[in-house]
Short mmCIF file of N, CA and C in Angstrom, two decimals:
data_model
loop_
_atom_site.label_atom_id
_atom_site.label_comp_id
_atom_site.label_asym_id
_atom_site.label_seq_id
_atom_site.Cartn_x
_atom_site.Cartn_y
_atom_site.Cartn_z
N MET A 1 -107.70 -94.31 -114.62
CA MET A 1 -107.04 -93.13 -113.49
C MET A 1 -107.69 -93.16 -112.21
N ASP A 2 -106.52 -92.78 -110.94
CA ASP A 2 -106.87 -92.47 -109.70
C ASP A 2 -107.76 -91.52 -109.71
N THR A 3 -108.99 -91.54 -108.89
CA THR A 3 -110.37 -90.88 -109.19
C THR A 3 -110.22 -90.06 -107.68
N ALA A 4 -109.09 -90.75 -106.10
CA ALA A 4 -109.25 -89.78 -105.44
C ALA A 4 -108.87 -88.69 -105.47
N CYS A 5 -109.17 -87.83 -104.12
CA CYS A 5 -108.77 -86.49 -104.20
C CYS A 5 -107.69 -86.73 -102.92
N TYR A 6 -106.46 -85.74 -103.02
CA TYR A 6 -105.75 -85.86 -101.72
C TYR A 6 -105.75 -84.30 -101.12
N LEU A 7 -106.42 -83.78 -100.40
CA LEU A 7 -106.12 -82.66 -99.41
C LEU A 7 -104.92 -82.23 -98.44
N GLU A 8 -104.79 -83.29 -97.96
CA GLU A 8 -104.66 -83.40 -96.32
C GLU A 8 -103.59 -84.52 -96.62
N PRO A 9 -102.30 -84.29 -95.63
CA PRO A 9 -101.69 -85.50 -95.24
C PRO A 9 -102.53 -86.98 -94.68
N THR A 10 -102.41 -88.09 -94.85
CA THR A 10 -102.51 -89.56 -94.15
C THR A 10 -101.51 -88.82 -92.91
N TRP A 11 -102.93 -89.96 -92.15
CA TRP A 11 -101.99 -89.83 -90.31
C TRP A 11 -100.44 -90.89 -90.70
N ASN A 12 -100.49 -91.74 -91.18
CA ASN A 12 -99.05 -92.63 -91.84
C ASN A 12 -98.02 -91.24 -92.00
N ALA A 13 -98.59 -90.64 -93.58
CA ALA A 13 -97.67 -90.12 -94.20
C ALA A 13 -97.23 -89.04 -93.43
N GLY A 14 -97.82 -88.45 -92.65
CA GLY A 14 -97.22 -87.52 -91.27
C GLY A 14 -96.59 -87.97 -90.22
N ARG A 15 -96.63 -88.93 -90.26
CA ARG A 15 -95.61 -89.62 -88.95
C ARG A 15 -94.63 -90.01 -89.53
N ASP A 16 -94.55 -90.56 -90.85
CA ASP A 16 -93.24 -90.89 -91.50
C ASP A 16 -92.71 -89.56 -92.20
N PHE A 17 -93.04 -88.70 -92.20
CA PHE A 17 -92.48 -87.13 -92.42
C PHE A 17 -91.72 -87.19 -91.24
N ALA A 18 -92.33 -86.75 -90.59
CA ALA A 18 -92.14 -86.70 -88.90
C ALA A 18 -90.90 -87.06 -88.84
N GLN A 19 -90.63 -88.28 -88.80
CA GLN A 19 -90.02 -89.73 -88.50
C GLN A 19 -88.21 -89.57 -89.20
N ARG A 20 -88.61 -88.75 -90.29
CA ARG A 20 -87.75 -88.67 -92.02
C ARG A 20 -86.56 -87.50 -91.16
N GLU A 21 -85.38 -88.37 -91.41
CA GLU A 21 -84.14 -87.71 -91.24
C GLU A 21 -83.63 -86.91 -92.08
N ILE A 22 -83.94 -86.22 -92.27
CA ILE A 22 -83.35 -84.47 -93.19
C ILE A 22 -82.42 -83.84 -92.45
N MET A 23 -81.73 -83.51 -92.90
CA MET A 23 -80.67 -82.48 -92.34
C MET A 23 -80.60 -81.10 -93.27
N GLY A 24 -81.02 -80.36 -92.18
CA GLY A 24 -80.73 -79.27 -93.44
C GLY A 24 -82.35 -78.43 -94.25
N GLU A 25 -82.12 -78.09 -94.77
CA GLU A 25 -83.15 -77.59 -96.11
C GLU A 25 -84.09 -78.49 -96.59
N LEU A 26 -84.79 -77.78 -96.94
CA LEU A 26 -86.13 -79.16 -97.38
C LEU A 26 -86.70 -77.93 -98.48
N VAL A 27 -87.37 -78.66 -99.76
CA VAL A 27 -88.32 -77.99 -100.73
C VAL A 27 -89.59 -79.01 -101.09
N MET A 28 -90.73 -77.92 -100.52
CA MET A 28 -91.81 -78.87 -100.82
C MET A 28 -92.14 -78.64 -102.25
N LEU A 29 -92.30 -79.59 -103.15
CA LEU A 29 -93.25 -79.67 -104.49
C LEU A 29 -94.57 -79.42 -104.15
N ASN A 30 -95.22 -78.54 -104.78
CA ASN A 30 -96.81 -78.18 -104.74
C ASN A 30 -97.42 -78.59 -106.14
N LEU A 31 -98.04 -79.53 -106.35
CA LEU A 31 -99.52 -79.30 -107.60
C LEU A 31 -100.66 -79.17 -107.18
N LEU A 32 -101.43 -78.27 -107.63
CA LEU A 32 -102.67 -77.83 -107.29
C LEU A 32 -104.00 -77.85 -108.49
N ARG A 33 -104.83 -78.32 -107.77
CA ARG A 33 -105.88 -77.83 -109.18
C ARG A 33 -106.88 -77.91 -108.19
N PHE A 34 -107.55 -76.63 -108.89
CA PHE A 34 -108.81 -75.54 -108.38
C PHE A 34 -110.05 -76.11 -108.61
N ARG A 35 -110.92 -75.85 -107.89
CA ARG A 35 -112.20 -75.98 -107.97
C ARG A 35 -112.73 -74.79 -108.94
N GLU A 36 -113.93 -74.85 -109.50
CA GLU A 36 -113.81 -73.96 -110.47
C GLU A 36 -114.63 -72.83 -109.85
N ILE A 37 -115.65 -73.29 -108.52
CA ILE A 37 -115.63 -71.96 -107.61
C ILE A 37 -115.29 -72.39 -106.12
N ALA A 38 -115.13 -71.48 -105.64
CA ALA A 38 -114.43 -71.89 -103.98
C ALA A 38 -115.47 -72.41 -103.33
N ASP A 39 -115.49 -73.22 -102.27
CA ASP A 39 -116.14 -73.96 -101.72
C ASP A 39 -115.85 -73.92 -99.92
N TYR A 40 -116.55 -72.45 -99.96
CA TYR A 40 -116.43 -72.56 -98.20
C TYR A 40 -117.47 -73.40 -97.09
N SER A 41 -117.95 -74.09 -97.67
CA SER A 41 -118.81 -74.55 -96.88
C SER A 41 -118.10 -75.21 -95.59
N GLN A 42 -117.18 -75.76 -95.24
CA GLN A 42 -116.35 -76.11 -94.57
C GLN A 42 -115.84 -74.96 -93.55
N ASN A 43 -115.63 -73.85 -93.97
CA ASN A 43 -115.51 -72.47 -93.13
C ASN A 43 -116.11 -71.59 -93.64
N PRO A 44 -117.38 -71.40 -93.19
CA PRO A 44 -118.41 -70.34 -93.53
C PRO A 44 -117.96 -68.95 -92.95
N GLU A 45 -117.01 -69.17 -91.70
CA GLU A 45 -116.68 -68.00 -91.49
C GLU A 45 -115.44 -66.81 -92.49
N LEU A 46 -115.27 -67.62 -93.17
CA LEU A 46 -114.08 -67.39 -94.48
C LEU A 46 -115.06 -66.59 -95.86
N THR A 47 -116.01 -67.08 -95.86
CA THR A 47 -117.10 -66.75 -97.30
C THR A 47 -116.99 -65.73 -97.24
N PRO A 48 -116.47 -65.31 -98.74
CA PRO A 48 -116.38 -63.70 -99.34
C PRO A 48 -117.63 -63.46 -99.94
N SER A 49 -118.02 -62.10 -99.71
CA SER A 49 -119.79 -61.69 -99.44
C SER A 49 -119.93 -62.15 -101.19
N GLN A 50 -119.12 -62.43 -101.88
CA GLN A 50 -119.33 -62.91 -103.64
C GLN A 50 -118.61 -64.27 -103.76
N PRO A 51 -119.45 -65.07 -104.87
CA PRO A 51 -118.67 -66.33 -105.09
C PRO A 51 -117.16 -66.05 -105.93
N ILE A 52 -116.05 -66.58 -105.57
CA ILE A 52 -115.03 -66.39 -106.17
C ILE A 52 -114.58 -67.75 -106.39
N THR A 53 -113.18 -67.79 -107.32
CA THR A 53 -112.75 -69.12 -108.53
C THR A 53 -112.29 -69.67 -107.08
N GLY A 54 -111.68 -70.77 -107.40
CA GLY A 54 -110.78 -71.41 -106.42
C GLY A 54 -109.17 -71.05 -106.91
N ALA A 55 -108.76 -70.34 -107.64
CA ALA A 55 -107.48 -69.96 -107.86
C ALA A 55 -107.48 -68.55 -107.23
N GLU A 56 -108.77 -67.76 -106.79
CA GLU A 56 -108.73 -66.56 -106.14
C GLU A 56 -108.39 -66.85 -104.32
N ALA A 57 -109.42 -68.04 -104.04
CA ALA A 57 -109.33 -68.54 -102.81
C ALA A 57 -107.83 -68.89 -102.49
N TYR A 58 -107.69 -69.65 -103.05
CA TYR A 58 -106.18 -69.96 -102.64
C TYR A 58 -104.88 -68.67 -102.96
N ASP A 59 -104.86 -67.47 -103.62
CA ASP A 59 -104.34 -66.75 -103.53
C ASP A 59 -104.72 -65.73 -102.47
N ARG A 60 -105.96 -66.14 -101.44
CA ARG A 60 -106.04 -65.41 -100.58
C ARG A 60 -105.52 -66.10 -99.08
N TYR A 61 -105.32 -67.48 -99.28
CA TYR A 61 -104.38 -68.71 -99.00
C TYR A 61 -102.81 -68.15 -98.33
N VAL A 62 -102.78 -67.93 -99.67
CA VAL A 62 -101.23 -67.49 -100.16
C VAL A 62 -100.99 -66.37 -99.47
N ALA A 63 -101.94 -65.19 -99.30
CA ALA A 63 -101.53 -63.87 -98.56
C ALA A 63 -101.86 -64.24 -97.36
N HIS A 64 -102.60 -64.88 -96.79
CA HIS A 64 -102.86 -65.08 -95.26
C HIS A 64 -101.16 -66.04 -94.73
N THR A 65 -101.01 -66.64 -95.34
CA THR A 65 -99.32 -67.51 -95.19
C THR A 65 -98.42 -67.40 -95.37
N LEU A 66 -98.15 -66.41 -96.70
CA LEU A 66 -97.15 -65.84 -96.76
C LEU A 66 -96.54 -65.02 -95.61
N PRO A 67 -96.89 -63.75 -94.60
CA PRO A 67 -95.99 -63.92 -93.24
C PRO A 67 -95.65 -64.48 -92.42
N HIS A 68 -96.41 -65.88 -92.08
CA HIS A 68 -96.32 -67.17 -91.56
C HIS A 68 -95.68 -68.17 -91.85
N LEU A 69 -95.07 -68.14 -93.09
CA LEU A 69 -93.68 -69.00 -93.35
C LEU A 69 -92.92 -68.53 -93.68
N ARG A 70 -92.82 -66.90 -94.06
CA ARG A 70 -91.21 -66.19 -93.86
C ARG A 70 -90.91 -65.99 -92.29
N LYS A 71 -91.97 -66.00 -91.59
CA LYS A 71 -91.45 -65.49 -90.29
C LYS A 71 -90.58 -67.36 -89.71
N SER A 72 -91.09 -68.07 -89.93
CA SER A 72 -90.82 -69.54 -89.79
C SER A 72 -89.53 -69.97 -90.15
N GLY A 73 -88.91 -69.40 -91.50
CA GLY A 73 -87.60 -69.64 -92.02
C GLY A 73 -87.85 -69.86 -93.64
N GLY A 74 -88.92 -69.97 -94.05
CA GLY A 74 -89.38 -70.17 -95.07
C GLY A 74 -89.55 -69.47 -96.13
N ASP A 75 -89.86 -69.76 -97.88
CA ASP A 75 -89.98 -68.86 -98.69
C ASP A 75 -90.70 -69.47 -99.84
N ILE A 76 -91.18 -68.54 -100.45
CA ILE A 76 -91.89 -69.01 -102.05
C ILE A 76 -90.61 -69.21 -103.16
N LEU A 77 -90.33 -70.46 -103.53
CA LEU A 77 -89.19 -70.02 -104.70
C LEU A 77 -89.95 -69.76 -105.98
N LEU A 78 -90.63 -70.68 -106.22
CA LEU A 78 -91.48 -70.18 -107.43
C LEU A 78 -92.73 -70.61 -107.48
N MET A 79 -93.67 -69.61 -107.84
CA MET A 79 -95.06 -70.47 -108.00
C MET A 79 -95.43 -69.69 -109.26
N ALA A 80 -96.10 -70.95 -110.00
CA ALA A 80 -96.23 -71.08 -111.51
C ALA A 80 -97.49 -71.56 -111.99
N GLU A 81 -98.07 -71.44 -113.23
CA GLU A 81 -99.15 -71.71 -113.89
C GLU A 81 -98.88 -73.10 -114.51
N ALA A 82 -99.30 -74.07 -113.95
CA ALA A 82 -99.14 -75.36 -114.94
C ALA A 82 -100.01 -75.96 -116.32
N GLY A 83 -100.33 -77.19 -116.27
CA GLY A 83 -101.16 -77.51 -117.18
C GLY A 83 -101.16 -79.15 -117.14
N ALA A 84 -101.03 -79.46 -118.63
CA ALA A 84 -100.97 -81.05 -118.71
C ALA A 84 -99.24 -81.32 -118.53
N PHE A 85 -99.15 -82.42 -118.37
CA PHE A 85 -97.73 -83.02 -118.33
C PHE A 85 -97.15 -83.04 -119.74
N LEU A 86 -96.26 -83.10 -119.65
CA LEU A 86 -95.18 -83.44 -121.30
C LEU A 86 -94.83 -84.70 -121.28
N ILE A 87 -94.23 -85.52 -119.85
CA ILE A 87 -94.09 -86.67 -119.97
C ILE A 87 -95.25 -86.92 -118.26
N GLY A 88 -96.05 -87.53 -118.70
CA GLY A 88 -96.82 -88.61 -117.69
C GLY A 88 -98.48 -88.82 -118.47
N PRO A 89 -99.30 -89.14 -117.54
CA PRO A 89 -100.44 -89.63 -117.40
C PRO A 89 -100.95 -88.25 -118.95
N GLU A 90 -101.89 -89.04 -119.73
CA GLU A 90 -102.89 -88.10 -120.83
C GLU A 90 -103.33 -87.57 -119.65
N GLY A 91 -104.12 -86.51 -119.99
CA GLY A 91 -105.42 -85.90 -119.44
C GLY A 91 -104.96 -85.55 -117.90
N GLU A 92 -104.22 -85.41 -117.46
CA GLU A 92 -103.51 -85.26 -116.06
C GLU A 92 -103.31 -83.58 -116.22
N ARG A 93 -104.12 -82.87 -115.13
CA ARG A 93 -103.46 -81.56 -115.48
C ARG A 93 -103.67 -81.07 -114.02
N TRP A 94 -102.89 -79.69 -113.76
CA TRP A 94 -102.38 -79.30 -112.54
C TRP A 94 -102.31 -77.64 -113.00
N ASP A 95 -103.22 -77.05 -111.77
CA ASP A 95 -103.50 -75.84 -112.35
C ASP A 95 -102.44 -74.81 -111.93
N ARG A 96 -101.87 -75.10 -110.96
CA ARG A 96 -100.29 -74.23 -110.16
C ARG A 96 -99.53 -75.45 -109.93
N ALA A 97 -98.07 -74.70 -109.83
CA ALA A 97 -96.89 -75.74 -109.48
C ALA A 97 -95.94 -74.56 -108.41
N MET A 98 -95.79 -75.21 -107.19
CA MET A 98 -95.32 -74.17 -106.58
C MET A 98 -94.03 -74.97 -105.95
N LEU A 99 -92.76 -74.31 -105.40
CA LEU A 99 -91.54 -74.97 -105.13
C LEU A 99 -91.89 -74.13 -103.63
N ILE A 100 -91.63 -74.68 -102.10
CA ILE A 100 -92.07 -73.78 -100.93
C ILE A 100 -90.24 -74.05 -100.50
N ARG A 101 -89.70 -73.53 -100.22
CA ARG A 101 -88.01 -73.93 -99.30
C ARG A 101 -88.47 -73.75 -97.98
N GLN A 102 -88.13 -74.08 -97.06
CA GLN A 102 -88.58 -74.32 -95.61
C GLN A 102 -86.83 -74.72 -95.06
N LYS A 103 -86.54 -74.08 -93.79
CA LYS A 103 -84.92 -74.33 -93.34
C LYS A 103 -84.95 -74.95 -92.77
N SER A 104 -85.83 -76.25 -92.03
CA SER A 104 -85.92 -77.67 -91.57
C SER A 104 -86.82 -78.27 -91.44
N ARG A 105 -87.08 -79.77 -91.58
CA ARG A 105 -88.40 -80.46 -90.97
C ARG A 105 -89.02 -80.53 -90.19
N GLY A 106 -88.14 -79.70 -88.75
CA GLY A 106 -88.71 -79.21 -87.79
C GLY A 106 -89.10 -77.75 -88.08
N ALA A 107 -88.93 -76.69 -88.62
CA ALA A 107 -89.39 -75.59 -88.95
C ALA A 107 -90.40 -75.83 -89.41
N PHE A 108 -90.91 -76.52 -90.70
CA PHE A 108 -91.76 -76.91 -91.27
C PHE A 108 -93.05 -77.83 -90.70
N LEU A 109 -92.49 -78.30 -89.60
CA LEU A 109 -94.08 -78.77 -88.69
C LEU A 109 -94.24 -77.59 -87.53
N ALA A 110 -93.33 -77.06 -87.21
CA ALA A 110 -93.98 -76.37 -86.27
C ALA A 110 -95.10 -75.31 -87.09
N PHE A 111 -94.32 -74.90 -88.10
CA PHE A 111 -95.28 -73.80 -89.37
C PHE A 111 -96.24 -74.26 -89.06
N ALA A 112 -96.66 -75.74 -89.71
CA ALA A 112 -97.98 -76.39 -90.25
C ALA A 112 -99.23 -76.34 -88.76
N VAL A 113 -98.23 -76.47 -87.75
CA VAL A 113 -99.64 -76.33 -86.69
C VAL A 113 -99.72 -75.56 -86.25
N ALA A 114 -99.05 -74.31 -86.44
CA ALA A 114 -99.15 -72.86 -85.77
C ALA A 114 -100.37 -72.17 -85.76
N GLU A 115 -101.45 -71.79 -84.72
CA GLU A 115 -102.57 -71.56 -84.78
C GLU A 115 -102.90 -70.63 -85.33
N ALA A 116 -101.88 -69.10 -86.03
CA ALA A 116 -102.07 -67.89 -86.54
C ALA A 116 -101.90 -68.84 -88.14
N TYR A 117 -101.10 -69.54 -88.45
CA TYR A 117 -101.34 -70.34 -90.01
C TYR A 117 -102.31 -70.84 -90.27
N LEU A 118 -102.72 -72.20 -89.21
CA LEU A 118 -104.38 -72.48 -89.16
C LEU A 118 -105.48 -71.67 -89.60
N ALA A 119 -105.47 -70.30 -89.19
CA ALA A 119 -106.55 -69.58 -88.88
C ALA A 119 -106.93 -69.48 -90.33
N GLY A 120 -106.23 -69.11 -91.77
CA GLY A 120 -106.27 -69.06 -92.56
C GLY A 120 -106.54 -70.46 -94.00
N THR A 121 -106.00 -71.66 -93.54
CA THR A 121 -106.15 -72.69 -93.82
C THR A 121 -107.90 -73.04 -94.70
N GLY A 122 -108.23 -72.53 -93.98
CA GLY A 122 -109.79 -72.54 -94.51
C GLY A 122 -110.27 -72.46 -96.39
N HIS A 123 -108.93 -70.67 -96.49
CA HIS A 123 -109.21 -70.60 -98.36
C HIS A 123 -108.64 -71.53 -98.91
N ARG A 124 -107.58 -72.52 -98.48
CA ARG A 124 -106.94 -73.85 -99.23
C ARG A 124 -108.07 -74.78 -99.28
N THR A 125 -108.86 -75.13 -98.38
CA THR A 125 -110.11 -76.26 -98.47
C THR A 125 -110.88 -75.78 -99.44
N ALA A 126 -111.37 -74.61 -99.26
CA ALA A 126 -111.88 -73.87 -100.44
C ALA A 126 -111.93 -73.77 -101.56
N ALA A 127 -110.34 -73.81 -101.83
CA ALA A 127 -110.05 -73.27 -103.24
C ALA A 127 -109.35 -75.14 -103.96
N LEU A 128 -109.17 -76.00 -103.12
CA LEU A 128 -108.28 -77.51 -104.49
C LEU A 128 -109.81 -77.73 -103.98
N ALA A 129 -109.52 -79.08 -105.44
CA ALA A 129 -110.22 -79.93 -105.69
C ALA A 129 -108.94 -81.07 -105.56
N ASP A 130 -108.19 -80.70 -105.94
CA ASP A 130 -106.88 -81.42 -105.69
C ASP A 130 -105.27 -81.40 -105.65
N SER A 131 -104.96 -81.95 -104.44
CA SER A 131 -103.36 -81.43 -104.21
C SER A 131 -102.23 -82.86 -104.66
N ARG A 132 -101.40 -82.20 -104.42
CA ARG A 132 -99.75 -83.09 -104.00
C ARG A 132 -98.71 -82.59 -103.45
N LEU A 133 -98.58 -83.42 -102.83
CA LEU A 133 -97.35 -82.09 -101.71
C LEU A 133 -96.03 -83.52 -101.30
N LEU A 134 -94.82 -83.27 -102.29
CA LEU A 134 -93.59 -83.93 -102.46
C LEU A 134 -92.44 -83.10 -101.74
N PRO A 135 -92.17 -83.78 -100.61
CA PRO A 135 -90.79 -83.13 -99.75
C PRO A 135 -89.81 -83.82 -100.23
N LEU A 136 -88.85 -82.48 -101.07
CA LEU A 136 -87.43 -82.64 -101.48
C LEU A 136 -86.31 -82.45 -100.95
N VAL A 137 -85.45 -83.27 -100.62
CA VAL A 137 -83.93 -82.93 -99.72
C VAL A 137 -83.03 -82.92 -101.29
N GLU A 138 -82.18 -82.20 -101.52
CA GLU A 138 -81.49 -81.79 -102.26
C GLU A 138 -80.50 -82.91 -102.37
N LEU A 139 -79.75 -83.59 -103.25
CA LEU A 139 -78.47 -84.26 -102.86
C LEU A 139 -77.35 -83.74 -103.18
N PRO A 140 -76.02 -84.22 -102.33
CA PRO A 140 -74.82 -83.77 -102.50
C PRO A 140 -74.10 -83.33 -104.03
N ARG A 141 -73.84 -82.43 -104.28
CA ARG A 141 -73.25 -82.58 -105.17
C ARG A 141 -71.55 -82.83 -105.87
#
């Protein structure tokens, strides 16, 4: 099993996404695995007065992010408890899955670099042990 953790896009993945010809809305599939206890060592200014779980830190990230996401034309379509795969690698599990709708690739890119949004991303960093982010584009019917 792959033991690497993925918390941020690589330069190549970011470039490829920015150059991808996506017309209209897209949905981001997020798979999230939380730390047992949130680690605020990279963002000590956001450290709560008492230790909190990774899930609690991620909830703080969502509370911070949602107004910025909505202002950019996006929203949460689904936030759900996850677990082990029914079909997939045995022993691999995710704590939460989310589907985030964004009105366009450009709107997502602008949102992702906005200073007001970035001010709270330390909660995400503190929360996550691993993650996946998969952009989805709906097929014509």
